[in-house]
PDB file of C-alpha atoms in Angstrom:
ATOM      1  CA  UNK E 195     100.734 133.912 174.328  1.00 37.00           C
ATOM      2  CA  UNK E 196      97.663 134.078 172.042  1.00 44.00           C
ATOM      3  CA  UNK E 197      95.397 137.096 172.045  1.00 44.00           C
ATOM      4  CA  UNK E 198      92.656 136.441 174.585  1.00 45.00           C
ATOM      5  CA  UNK E 199      90.704 139.634 174.069  1.00 48.00           C
ATOM      6  CA  UNK E 200      86.954 139.642 174.487  1.00 54.00           C
ATOM      7  CA  UNK E 201      85.076 141.463 171.739  1.00 58.00           C
ATOM      8  CA  UNK E 202      82.349 144.033 172.135  1.00 62.00           C
ATOM      9  CA  UNK E 203      78.831 143.685 170.751  1.00 62.00           C
ATOM     10  CA  UNK E 204      79.654 146.117 167.944  1.00 65.00           C
ATOM     11  CA  UNK E 205      82.585 143.924 166.886  1.00 77.00           C
ATOM     12  CA  UNK E 206      80.449 140.777 166.631  1.00 80.00           C
ATOM     13  CA  UNK E 207      79.253 141.680 163.113  1.00 83.00           C
ATOM     14  CA  UNK E 208      82.879 142.044 162.048  1.00 85.00           C
ATOM     15  CA  UNK E 209      83.720 138.652 163.525  1.00 86.00           C
ATOM     16  CA  UNK E 210      80.746 137.119 161.717  1.00 88.00           C
ATOM     17  CA  UNK E 211      81.747 138.677 158.400  1.00 89.00           C
ATOM     18  CA  UNK E 212      85.352 137.565 158.818  1.00 90.00           C
ATOM     19  CA  UNK E 213      84.664 133.959 159.860  1.00 90.00           C
ATOM     20  CA  UNK E 214      81.235 132.798 158.633  1.00 90.00           C
ATOM     21  CA  UNK E 215      82.482 131.726 155.190  1.00 94.00           C
ATOM     22  CA  UNK E 216      85.401 129.823 156.719  1.00 92.00           C
ATOM     23  CA  UNK E 217      83.111 127.989 159.143  1.00 92.00           C
ATOM     24  CA  UNK E 218      80.722 127.276 156.253  1.00 93.00           C
ATOM     25  CA  UNK E 219      83.562 125.888 154.098  1.00 93.00           C
ATOM     26  CA  UNK E 220      84.800 123.766 156.988  1.00 91.00           C
ATOM     27  CA  UNK E 221      81.356 122.204 157.505  1.00 91.00           C
ATOM     28  CA  UNK E 222      80.791 121.815 153.768  1.00 91.00           C
ATOM     29  CA  UNK E 223      84.145 120.067 153.337  1.00 92.00           C
ATOM     30  CA  UNK E 224      83.250 117.579 156.087  1.00 90.00           C
ATOM     31  CA  UNK E 225      79.676 116.815 154.971  1.00 89.00           C
ATOM     32  CA  UNK E 226      79.188 117.979 151.351  1.00 89.00           C
ATOM     33  CA  UNK E 227      75.816 119.311 152.495  1.00 88.00           C
ATOM     34  CA  UNK E 228      75.021 122.998 152.132  1.00 90.00           C
ATOM     35  CA  UNK E 229      72.062 122.583 154.508  1.00 89.00           C
ATOM     36  CA  UNK E 230      74.278 121.167 157.274  1.00 90.00           C
ATOM     37  CA  UNK E 231      76.964 123.782 156.576  1.00 91.00           C
ATOM     38  CA  UNK E 232      74.424 126.622 156.901  1.00 92.00           C
ATOM     39  CA  UNK E 233      72.949 125.105 160.058  1.00 92.00           C
ATOM     40  CA  UNK E 234      76.456 124.751 161.486  1.00 92.00           C
ATOM     41  CA  UNK E 235      77.262 128.416 160.833  1.00 92.00           C
ATOM     42  CA  UNK E 236      74.046 129.508 162.558  1.00 92.00           C
ATOM     43  CA  UNK E 237      74.599 127.367 165.637  1.00 92.00           C
ATOM     44  CA  UNK E 238      78.312 128.181 165.880  1.00 91.00           C
ATOM     45  CA  UNK E 239      77.727 131.918 165.998  1.00 89.00           C
ATOM     46  CA  UNK E 240      74.865 131.543 168.474  1.00 88.00           C
ATOM     47  CA  UNK E 241      77.186 129.551 170.754  1.00 87.00           C
ATOM     48  CA  UNK E 242      80.010 132.033 170.215  1.00 85.00           C
ATOM     49  CA  UNK E 243      77.644 134.861 171.165  1.00 82.00           C
ATOM     50  CA  UNK E 244      76.707 132.986 174.310  1.00 80.00           C
ATOM     51  CA  UNK E 245      80.377 132.358 175.169  1.00 77.00           C
ATOM     52  CA  UNK E 246      81.465 135.929 174.564  1.00 74.00           C
ATOM     53  CA  UNK E 247      78.643 137.803 176.239  1.00 70.00           C
ATOM     54  CA  UNK E 248      77.359 135.532 178.949  1.00 69.00           C
ATOM     55  CA  UNK E 249      80.166 133.268 180.035  1.00 64.00           C
ATOM     56  CA  UNK E 250      83.001 135.723 179.375  1.00 61.00           C
ATOM     57  CA  UNK E 251      85.288 132.986 178.056  1.00 60.00           C
ATOM     58  CA  UNK E 252      88.656 134.570 177.379  1.00 63.00           C
ATOM     59  CA  UNK E 253      89.893 132.298 174.584  1.00 69.00           C
ATOM     60  CA  UNK E 254      91.066 133.376 171.151  1.00 78.00           C
ATOM     61  CA  UNK E 255      88.023 133.697 168.874  1.00 78.00           C
ATOM     62  CA  UNK E 256      89.419 131.514 166.079  1.00 81.00           C
ATOM     63  CA  UNK E 257      90.090 128.697 168.554  1.00 82.00           C
ATOM     64  CA  UNK E 258      86.593 128.986 169.965  1.00 82.00           C
ATOM     65  CA  UNK E 259      84.999 129.067 166.527  1.00 85.00           C
ATOM     66  CA  UNK E 260      86.557 125.888 165.227  1.00 85.00           C
ATOM     67  CA  UNK E 261      86.182 124.006 168.479  1.00 89.00           C
ATOM     68  CA  UNK E 262      82.505 124.986 168.543  1.00 89.00           C
ATOM     69  CA  UNK E 263      82.199 124.212 164.818  1.00 91.00           C
ATOM     70  CA  UNK E 264      83.588 120.700 165.236  1.00 92.00           C
ATOM     71  CA  UNK E 265      81.295 119.764 168.119  1.00 92.00           C
ATOM     72  CA  UNK E 266      78.296 121.468 166.532  1.00 91.00           C
ATOM     73  CA  UNK E 267      78.885 119.680 163.249  1.00 91.00           C
ATOM     74  CA  UNK E 268      79.025 116.332 165.029  1.00 91.00           C
ATOM     75  CA  UNK E 269      75.762 117.120 166.835  1.00 92.00           C
ATOM     76  CA  UNK E 270      74.013 118.106 163.602  1.00 91.00           C
ATOM     77  CA  UNK E 271      75.225 115.013 161.754  1.00 90.00           C
ATOM     78  CA  UNK E 272      73.997 112.826 164.625  1.00 91.00           C
ATOM     79  CA  UNK E 273      70.595 114.583 164.536  1.00 91.00           C
ATOM     80  CA  UNK E 274      70.369 114.120 160.764  1.00 88.00           C
ATOM     81  CA  UNK E 275      71.154 110.409 161.026  1.00 88.00           C
ATOM     82  CA  UNK E 276      68.424 109.945 163.624  1.00 88.00           C
ATOM     83  CA  UNK E 277      65.965 111.935 161.512  1.00 86.00           C
ATOM     84  CA  UNK E 278      66.743 109.880 158.395  1.00 84.00           C
ATOM     85  CA  UNK E 279      66.394 106.630 160.323  1.00 82.00           C
ATOM     86  CA  UNK E 280      62.965 107.686 161.566  1.00 79.00           C
ATOM     87  CA  UNK E 281      61.876 108.642 158.051  1.00 75.00           C
ATOM     88  CA  UNK E 282      63.229 105.423 156.565  1.00 73.00           C
ATOM     89  CA  UNK E 283      61.528 103.217 159.141  1.00 72.00           C
ATOM     90  CA  UNK E 284      58.187 104.838 158.366  1.00 68.00           C
ATOM     91  CA  UNK E 285      58.380 103.665 154.757  1.00 65.00           C
ATOM     92  CA  UNK E 286      60.022 100.262 155.116  1.00 61.00           C
ATOM     93  CA  UNK E 287      57.828  97.406 154.017  1.00 61.00           C
ATOM     94  CA  UNK E 288      57.888  94.774 156.722  1.00 61.00           C
ATOM     95  CA  UNK E 289      58.523  91.166 155.750  1.00 70.00           C
ATOM     96  CA  UNK E 290      56.890  88.638 158.028  1.00 74.00           C
ATOM     97  CA  UNK E 291      59.598  86.290 159.293  1.00 76.00           C
ATOM     98  CA  UNK E 292      59.131  82.540 159.178  1.00 83.00           C
ATOM     99  CA  UNK E 293      58.967  80.572 162.436  1.00 85.00           C
ATOM    100  CA  UNK E 294      62.512  79.250 161.895  1.00 79.00           C
ATOM    101  CA  UNK E 295      63.788  82.812 161.319  1.00 78.00           C
ATOM    102  CA  UNK E 296      62.063  83.944 164.506  1.00 82.00           C
ATOM    103  CA  UNK E 297      63.652  81.063 166.403  1.00 82.00           C
ATOM    104  CA  UNK E 298      67.122  81.907 165.036  1.00 77.00           C
ATOM    105  CA  UNK E 299      66.667  85.588 165.878  1.00 80.00           C
ATOM    106  CA  UNK E 300      65.641  84.646 169.405  1.00 86.00           C
ATOM    107  CA  UNK E 301      68.710  82.417 169.723  1.00 82.00           C
ATOM    108  CA  UNK E 302      71.003  85.169 168.449  1.00 80.00           C
ATOM    109  CA  UNK E 303      69.388  87.572 170.905  1.00 84.00           C
ATOM    110  CA  UNK E 304      69.961  85.149 173.774  1.00 86.00           C
ATOM    111  CA  UNK E 305      73.625  84.692 172.792  1.00 82.00           C
ATOM    112  CA  UNK E 306      74.028  88.445 172.463  1.00 85.00           C
ATOM    113  CA  UNK E 307      72.556  89.043 175.941  1.00 89.00           C
ATOM    114  CA  UNK E 308      74.749  86.322 177.448  1.00 89.00           C
ATOM    115  CA  UNK E 309      77.837  87.828 175.834  1.00 88.00           C
ATOM    116  CA  UNK E 310      76.934  91.248 177.223  1.00 90.00           C
ATOM    117  CA  UNK E 311      76.341  89.782 180.699  1.00 93.00           C
ATOM    118  CA  UNK E 312      79.777  88.095 180.626  1.00 92.00           C
ATOM    119  CA  UNK E 313      81.494  91.460 180.139  1.00 93.00           C
ATOM    120  CA  UNK E 314      83.122  93.114 183.147  1.00 94.00           C
ATOM    121  CA  UNK E 315      80.629  95.427 184.849  1.00 94.00           C
ATOM    122  CA  UNK E 316      82.297  98.674 183.784  1.00 93.00           C
ATOM    123  CA  UNK E 317      82.609  97.573 180.144  1.00 94.00           C
ATOM    124  CA  UNK E 318      78.992  96.359 180.106  1.00 94.00           C
ATOM    125  CA  UNK E 319      77.786  99.681 181.533  1.00 94.00           C
ATOM    126  CA  UNK E 320      79.760 101.701 178.944  1.00 94.00           C
ATOM    127  CA  UNK E 321      78.532  99.458 176.121  1.00 92.00           C
ATOM    128  CA  UNK E 322      74.876  99.695 177.183  1.00 91.00           C
ATOM    129  CA  UNK E 323      75.062 103.487 177.565  1.00 93.00           C
ATOM    130  CA  UNK E 324      76.525 103.703 174.070  1.00 91.00           C
ATOM    131  CA  UNK E 325      74.219 101.265 172.317  1.00 88.00           C
ATOM    132  CA  UNK E 326      70.953 101.470 174.239  1.00 86.00           C
ATOM    133  CA  UNK E 327      70.935 105.126 175.250  1.00 88.00           C
ATOM    134  CA  UNK E 328      72.868 106.318 172.163  1.00 89.00           C
ATOM    135  CA  UNK E 329      75.206 108.475 174.232  1.00 90.00           C
ATOM    136  CA  UNK E 330      78.408 109.798 172.704  1.00 92.00           C
ATOM    137  CA  UNK E 331      81.772 108.757 174.119  1.00 93.00           C
ATOM    138  CA  UNK E 332      82.114 112.197 175.708  1.00 93.00           C
ATOM    139  CA  UNK E 333      78.659 111.976 177.318  1.00 93.00           C
ATOM    140  CA  UNK E 334      79.481 108.529 178.700  1.00 94.00           C
ATOM    141  CA  UNK E 335      82.857 109.742 179.955  1.00 94.00           C
ATOM    142  CA  UNK E 336      81.222 112.689 181.706  1.00 94.00           C
ATOM    143  CA  UNK E 337      78.506 110.520 183.252  1.00 93.00           C
ATOM    144  CA  UNK E 338      80.954 107.876 184.526  1.00 93.00           C
ATOM    145  CA  UNK E 339      83.827 110.268 185.353  1.00 94.00           C
ATOM    146  CA  UNK E 340      86.281 108.472 183.063  1.00 95.00           C
ATOM    147  CA  UNK E 341      88.219 109.617 180.017  1.00 94.00           C
ATOM    148  CA  UNK E 342      86.729 109.404 176.499  1.00 93.00           C
ATOM    149  CA  UNK E 343      89.709 107.216 175.532  1.00 95.00           C
ATOM    150  CA  UNK E 344      88.737 104.734 178.255  1.00 95.00           C
ATOM    151  CA  UNK E 345      85.196 104.720 176.871  1.00 94.00           C
ATOM    152  CA  UNK E 346      86.576 104.099 173.381  1.00 94.00           C
ATOM    153  CA  UNK E 347      88.686 101.182 174.673  1.00 95.00           C
ATOM    154  CA  UNK E 348      85.711  99.637 176.507  1.00 94.00           C
ATOM    155  CA  UNK E 349      83.565  99.853 173.369  1.00 93.00           C
ATOM    156  CA  UNK E 350      86.294  98.337 171.186  1.00 94.00           C
ATOM    157  CA  UNK E 351      86.783  95.418 173.597  1.00 94.00           C
ATOM    158  CA  UNK E 352      83.027  94.896 173.935  1.00 92.00           C
ATOM    159  CA  UNK E 353      82.514  94.841 170.181  1.00 90.00           C
ATOM    160  CA  UNK E 354      85.427  92.478 169.703  1.00 91.00           C
ATOM    161  CA  UNK E 355      83.964  90.049 172.258  1.00 88.00           C
ATOM    162  CA  UNK E 356      80.477  90.268 170.742  1.00 86.00           C
ATOM    163  CA  UNK E 357      81.818  89.791 167.243  1.00 88.00           C
ATOM    164  CA  UNK E 358      83.684  86.666 168.288  1.00 85.00           C
ATOM    165  CA  UNK E 359      80.729  85.194 170.187  1.00 81.00           C
ATOM    166  CA  UNK E 360      78.155  85.929 167.504  1.00 79.00           C
ATOM    167  CA  UNK E 361      80.474  84.833 164.695  1.00 81.00           C
ATOM    168  CA  UNK E 362      80.898  81.419 166.300  1.00 75.00           C
ATOM    169  CA  UNK E 363      77.164  81.041 166.881  1.00 74.00           C
ATOM    170  CA  UNK E 364      76.158  82.191 163.386  1.00 75.00           C
ATOM    171  CA  UNK E 365      78.819  79.919 161.862  1.00 76.00           C
ATOM    172  CA  UNK E 366      77.267  77.046 163.798  1.00 69.00           C
ATOM    173  CA  UNK E 367      73.803  77.917 162.478  1.00 69.00           C
ATOM    174  CA  UNK E 368      75.009  78.158 158.903  1.00 72.00           C
ATOM    175  CA  UNK E 369      77.030  74.947 159.068  1.00 67.00           C
ATOM    176  CA  UNK E 370      74.635  72.672 160.959  1.00 64.00           C
ATOM    177  CA  UNK E 371      71.176  74.028 160.327  1.00 60.00           C
ATOM    178  CA  UNK E 372      71.365  74.806 156.641  1.00 54.00           C
TER     179      UNK E 372
END
């Protein structure tokens, strides 16, 4: 059975010294970003502190660290993507679409909405939570009381159906309206 000893406050510095470089290297190897790696280390040890001294979680420290590191890294990467998208949209030069482009976009939108409405209710709900509310699979699973694997399957089936529907429609546009 693994060691499930809680550490004292005086031992926390030792834990930090022993593990901070390993957590940093883990994050750096996944992202190639020293900024994200440093941010990951900071957040991981804050969460570890919270787990050890407030929640009294009796799990081996190494297991906690890398579980926390993985989820923290995913959160940071998601935040960075959103931040970059916001910055990029502020500087994008907008092209004014032609009336025919607007019409085609409207048609694609209508076909997309119809395809979404044809999905079974549970799949549609999972898909909309993922795409409109930008929730992670885990967040959706928690909200709907289903497994993350079920969420993943719903998303895969939804995307497959949308791809097929939109491919047929766009092929029609290209072939007949060119």
